[in-house]
Every structure is written in C-alpha cells, then in structure tokens.
XYZ file of N, CA and C in Angstrom:
414
model
N 23.231 92.701 88.681
C 24.064 92.107 89.801
C 25.411 93.095 90.198
N 25.654 93.695 89.444
C 26.923 94.414 89.598
C 26.677 95.701 90.737
N 25.438 96.221 90.681
C 25.152 97.003 91.735
C 25.572 96.791 93.445
N 25.156 95.624 94.004
C 25.330 95.343 94.958
C 26.924 95.374 95.402
N 27.615 94.845 94.452
C 29.320 94.700 94.539
C 29.726 96.315 94.655
N 29.099 97.174 93.872
C 29.890 98.226 93.868
C 29.695 99.139 95.188
N 28.398 98.741 95.535
C 27.560 99.281 96.929
C 28.540 98.855 97.946
N 28.912 97.578 98.067
C 29.667 97.085 99.081
C 31.158 97.804 99.165
N 32.085 97.774 97.689
C 32.893 98.655 97.828
C 32.785 99.895 98.413
N 31.950 100.735 98.094
C 31.783 102.046 98.273
C 31.621 102.140 99.791
N 30.689 101.222 100.384
C 30.640 101.199 101.945
C 31.931 100.814 102.565
N 32.615 99.855 102.071
C 33.967 99.536 102.720
C 34.861 100.554 102.484
N 34.895 101.406 101.553
C 35.975 102.454 101.464
C 35.426 103.726 102.347
N 34.198 103.910 102.394
C 33.564 104.880 103.226
C 34.380 104.457 104.826
N 33.898 103.194 105.020
C 34.231 102.519 106.416
C 35.797 102.956 106.643
N 36.664 102.790 105.765
C 38.078 103.085 106.050
C 38.446 104.436 106.298
N 37.865 105.167 105.375
C 38.226 106.617 105.728
C 37.489 107.157 106.981
N 36.282 106.382 107.235
C 35.916 107.068 108.483
C 36.473 106.924 109.813
N 37.207 105.461 109.630
C 37.753 105.099 110.575
C 38.950 105.757 111.306
N 39.542 106.631 110.076
C 40.632 107.485 110.400
C 42.102 106.740 109.700
N 41.868 105.633 109.081
C 43.079 104.872 108.483
C 43.769 105.770 107.560
N 45.226 105.719 107.853
C 45.846 106.855 106.827
C 47.223 106.106 106.791
N 47.897 106.799 105.554
C 49.059 106.084 104.969
C 50.066 105.931 106.170
N 50.909 105.096 105.959
C 51.968 105.327 107.307
C 52.716 106.345 106.921
N 53.308 106.820 108.387
C 54.122 108.128 108.387
C 55.493 107.745 107.852
N 56.128 108.731 107.146
C 57.564 108.706 106.548
C 58.659 108.116 107.370
N 59.246 107.194 107.085
C 60.382 106.566 108.108
C 61.490 107.598 107.733
N 61.729 108.189 106.323
C 62.555 108.991 106.169
C 61.993 110.395 105.233
N 62.785 111.538 105.572
C 61.823 112.818 105.115
C 63.230 113.330 104.614
N 62.716 114.536 104.172
C 63.729 115.773 103.715
C 63.505 116.840 104.847
N 64.621 117.429 105.248
C 64.712 118.776 106.042
C 65.515 119.647 105.171
N 65.449 121.020 105.435
C 66.305 122.086 104.896
C 66.880 122.808 105.747
N 68.177 123.093 105.664
C 69.019 124.276 106.523
C 69.423 125.164 105.571
N 69.490 126.699 105.939
C 70.278 127.309 105.059
C 71.954 127.129 105.051
N 72.398 127.067 104.053
C 73.983 126.829 103.742
C 73.979 125.517 103.582
N 72.782 124.402 103.755
C 73.494 123.050 103.410
C 72.344 122.761 102.228
N 71.039 123.027 102.528
C 70.091 122.581 101.518
C 69.374 121.635 102.161
N 68.685 120.400 101.332
C 67.875 119.535 101.787
C 68.547 118.201 102.360
N 68.101 117.720 103.364
C 69.007 116.470 103.974
C 68.062 115.629 104.479
N 68.615 114.342 104.836
C 67.583 113.428 105.179
C 67.459 113.197 106.544
N 66.356 113.203 107.130
C 65.998 112.999 108.471
C 65.088 111.591 108.987
N 65.276 111.190 110.076
C 64.110 110.246 109.985
C 62.677 110.572 110.622
N 62.018 109.863 111.233
C 60.562 110.041 111.239
C 60.555 110.858 112.211
N 61.204 110.948 113.219
C 61.349 111.977 114.582
C 61.885 113.264 113.793
N 62.670 113.400 112.868
C 63.307 114.746 112.348
C 64.549 114.576 112.723
N 65.182 113.893 113.191
C 66.767 113.830 113.251
C 67.489 113.254 112.226
N 68.547 114.131 112.124
C 69.387 114.201 110.994
C 70.034 112.632 110.847
N 70.217 112.578 109.354
C 70.440 111.083 108.915
C 72.136 111.522 108.315
N 73.497 110.952 108.750
C 74.629 111.230 108.131
C 75.215 110.019 107.584
N 76.119 110.599 106.406
C 77.130 109.393 105.720
C 78.454 109.548 105.935
N 79.373 108.699 106.039
C 80.882 108.517 106.578
C 81.396 108.532 105.148
N 82.479 109.540 105.120
C 83.167 109.625 103.874
C 84.348 108.621 103.352
N 84.491 107.749 104.850
C 85.366 107.066 104.897
C 84.689 105.493 104.423
N 83.466 105.416 104.374
C 82.545 104.154 103.632
C 82.831 104.201 102.224
N 82.907 103.128 101.673
C 82.881 102.972 100.236
C 81.237 102.686 99.633
N 80.772 103.499 98.988
C 79.103 103.548 98.585
C 79.096 102.130 97.671
N 78.120 101.465 97.949
C 78.102 100.087 97.303
C 78.743 98.707 97.698
N 79.669 99.038 98.409
C 80.252 98.060 98.886
C 79.635 96.729 99.941
N 78.508 97.318 100.664
C 77.902 96.561 101.302
C 78.475 96.349 102.994
N 79.319 97.192 102.888
C 79.745 97.360 104.290
C 79.972 98.590 104.931
N 80.282 98.681 106.284
C 80.208 99.577 107.049
C 81.702 99.858 107.502
N 82.307 101.314 107.604
C 83.693 100.978 108.467
C 83.602 101.668 109.564
N 82.604 102.055 110.164
C 82.524 102.473 111.500
C 82.424 101.355 112.348
N 83.330 100.876 113.336
C 83.372 99.880 113.981
C 82.708 100.129 115.492
N 83.003 99.322 116.591
C 82.803 99.149 117.702
C 82.568 100.644 118.813
N 84.138 101.254 118.454
C 84.227 102.416 119.227
C 83.511 103.606 118.307
N 83.446 103.407 116.892
C 82.636 104.401 116.220
C 81.527 104.510 116.404
N 80.504 103.273 116.417
C 78.982 103.254 116.721
C 78.588 103.708 117.946
N 79.268 104.107 118.905
C 79.067 104.904 120.182
C 78.708 106.370 119.732
N 79.540 106.913 118.924
C 79.303 108.357 118.705
C 78.420 108.391 117.581
N 78.218 107.518 116.413
C 77.729 107.768 115.112
C 76.841 106.186 115.186
N 75.946 105.944 115.778
C 75.007 104.812 115.629
C 74.459 104.684 114.370
N 74.430 103.302 114.050
C 73.695 102.965 112.518
C 72.471 103.546 112.638
N 71.671 103.878 111.757
C 70.195 104.150 111.475
C 69.620 102.998 110.445
N 68.304 102.366 110.988
C 67.938 101.143 110.046
C 66.498 101.667 110.043
N 65.790 101.619 109.341
C 64.267 101.178 108.867
C 64.033 100.025 108.435
N 63.082 99.565 109.122
C 63.014 98.182 108.742
C 62.100 98.180 107.318
N 61.039 99.035 107.176
C 60.672 99.387 105.894
C 60.859 100.824 105.728
N 61.460 101.273 104.734
C 61.596 102.660 104.339
C 60.554 103.215 103.442
N 59.856 103.998 104.118
C 58.663 104.874 103.767
C 59.321 106.114 103.477
N 58.958 106.635 102.102
C 59.408 108.308 101.953
C 58.566 109.203 101.034
N 58.795 110.231 101.188
C 57.980 111.297 100.261
C 58.142 111.014 98.903
N 57.256 111.490 98.207
C 57.382 111.235 96.757
C 58.345 112.077 95.916
N 59.111 113.055 96.582
C 60.487 113.542 95.960
C 61.680 112.827 96.302
N 61.533 111.923 96.748
C 62.931 110.631 96.940
C 62.213 109.503 96.340
N 63.333 108.587 95.945
C 62.959 107.272 95.113
C 63.293 106.228 96.276
N 62.545 105.100 95.969
C 62.765 103.952 96.676
C 63.879 102.946 96.203
N 64.557 103.507 94.822
C 65.493 102.681 94.292
C 67.084 103.170 95.109
N 66.713 104.586 95.656
C 68.134 105.125 96.134
C 68.434 104.470 97.614
N 67.443 103.739 98.218
C 67.750 103.130 99.235
C 67.755 101.541 99.709
N 68.765 101.015 100.368
C 68.946 99.605 100.674
C 69.358 99.243 102.271
N 69.547 98.132 102.333
C 70.028 97.529 103.599
C 71.182 96.875 103.462
N 72.104 97.057 104.437
C 73.393 96.301 104.717
C 73.124 95.413 105.990
N 74.213 94.635 105.929
C 74.518 93.940 107.393
C 75.692 94.034 107.815
N 75.890 94.681 108.835
C 77.401 94.807 109.464
C 78.013 93.774 109.835
N 79.467 93.768 110.298
C 80.195 92.779 110.892
C 79.282 92.215 112.314
N 78.921 93.460 112.949
C 78.339 93.148 114.161
C 76.816 92.546 114.249
N 76.540 92.176 112.834
C 75.059 91.762 112.710
C 74.007 92.586 112.840
N 74.116 93.711 112.924
C 73.190 95.115 112.728
C 72.935 95.056 111.595
N 71.418 95.500 111.358
C 70.965 95.916 110.085
C 71.420 97.454 109.936
N 71.805 98.136 108.644
C 71.734 99.348 108.517
C 70.921 99.931 107.060
N 70.430 100.780 107.086
C 69.708 101.439 106.106
C 70.736 102.228 105.148
N 71.038 102.265 103.949
C 71.875 102.865 102.977
C 71.151 103.705 102.029
N 71.655 104.889 101.609
C 71.295 105.951 100.906
C 72.391 106.062 99.654
N 71.700 105.307 98.303
C 72.731 105.625 97.192
C 73.986 105.053 97.698
N 73.750 103.736 98.399
C 74.834 102.723 98.496
C 75.675 103.383 99.710
N 75.347 104.618 100.471
C 76.296 104.898 101.696
C 75.566 104.769 103.129
N 75.889 103.857 103.947
C 75.423 103.622 105.364
C 74.938 104.882 105.785
N 73.784 104.871 106.489
C 73.321 105.942 107.136
C 73.322 105.828 108.631
N 73.598 107.185 109.461
C 74.276 107.320 110.784
C 73.542 108.280 111.282
N 73.433 108.185 112.798
C 72.922 109.104 113.583
C 74.070 110.023 114.199
N 73.760 111.132 114.575
C 75.042 111.567 115.738
C 74.593 111.753 116.794
N 75.383 111.238 118.030
C 75.177 110.931 119.548
C 74.766 112.866 119.844
N 75.391 113.542 119.485
C 75.192 114.904 120.146
C 74.143 115.899 119.477
N 73.370 115.043 118.463
C 72.457 115.801 117.884
C 70.935 115.443 118.846
N 70.535 116.457 120.049
C 69.717 116.028 121.034
C 68.650 116.380 120.434
N 67.916 117.093 119.363
C 66.863 117.630 119.182
C 66.786 117.276 117.795
N 65.254 117.197 117.204
C 65.064 117.203 115.542
C 65.705 118.470 115.067
N 66.278 118.084 114.092
C 66.630 119.747 113.246
C 68.091 119.830 113.508
N 68.600 119.235 114.779
C 70.399 119.368 114.944
C 71.097 118.636 113.930
N 71.900 119.584 113.508
C 72.939 118.976 112.134
C 74.444 119.251 112.918
N 74.731 118.824 114.355
C 75.743 119.076 114.902
C 76.925 118.447 114.514
N 76.442 117.022 113.861
C 77.682 116.564 113.113
C 78.288 116.505 111.711
N 77.679 117.637 111.084
C 77.928 118.049 109.786
C 79.442 118.519 109.622
N 80.379 117.670 109.222
C 81.397 117.970 108.739
C 82.716 117.467 109.726
N 82.309 116.928 110.727
C 83.044 116.262 111.871
C 83.717 114.951 111.393
N 84.839 114.900 111.352
C 85.690 113.815 111.376
C 85.196 112.749 109.877
N 84.803 113.598 108.733
C 84.477 112.850 107.379
C 83.003 112.702 107.464
N 82.111 113.320 108.231
C 80.673 112.852 108.547
C 79.870 114.025 107.977
N 79.037 113.603 107.111
C 78.043 114.747 106.510
C 76.563 114.382 106.613
N 75.765 115.490 106.663
C 74.375 115.191 106.307
C 74.095 114.464 104.981
N 73.271 113.542 105.081
C 73.022 112.707 103.586
C 71.921 113.319 102.990
N 71.900 113.769 101.668
C 70.786 114.162 101.186
C 70.927 114.133 99.564
N 69.998 114.536 98.831
C 69.821 114.449 97.272
C 71.333 115.252 96.571
N 71.380 116.055 97.047
C 72.459 117.135 96.691
C 73.468 117.205 97.210
N 73.710 116.547 98.215
C 74.700 116.347 99.296
C 75.951 115.135 99.184
N 75.707 114.323 98.359
C 76.450 113.128 98.473
C 77.512 113.174 97.275
N 78.685 112.899 97.507
C 79.748 113.191 96.361
C 79.438 112.100 95.199
C-alpha cells in the first residue's frame, strides 16, 4: 500500500516542477565592483549602504527626517539571500518615525537617492556612507 502514496508524491512533485514553481528571488544579493569588492544590493540590483554615524546593534538609526530624503531606509519584509550570505547577519529595527528598516551585522541599511540605475554606487564615501558588504563593514 505504500506504492500509491509514493506515486502520489511523485506526481505532485512533477506537477510543481511542470507548473514552473521556483524558489523566491533573492531580496538581497551581492554585486562586485573593481576597487571595492563585493557589496550588498537589493533584488533590483540597487546598492545598499550603511552610515558610519549609526551604532551597530543599537536598534536605532541616526538618519532622521531630512537625512532619509537623500538616504531612504531599505526594508525587506522577508530577507531571502544567496548561500554565500548568512541569515544571522540580517535583522529589522523600527525607526522613531515608525518605519521598519533592515540591518546587516547590526548596521541599518539605506539607499542613495542619486543611484539611478542598478549597479550605481554613487554614495560610496559620501558623508560617512559606504556600500555594505561582507568585507566592507568596520
């Protein structure tokens, strides 16, 4: 009687593959730039930055109302990453303005408003902001 159960499982597995069900796309991935190395990007390829004025692990962001006009907070509801990153390095904080913000190794993550295209890293080194990444964090 185990044969029908195994057959049903095989048919169900084939149906999932045949309908094109795939693993969810990464919400955070790595990109690489010469002279910088690997850095974090969102699912669209936009660079994620950290601010050296933040205190990692504090659960707060020091980027206030004016700051977020240029450095919008990044938030991924569910962090999905490639195998070369660790889920343990990502978290969520809640800012004073009530917005959720994703963190990497305790550092809140931001976008830069002048990064117009995927792969832009125009915010690198501006006003204490740097691309976040495995070998890039203080």
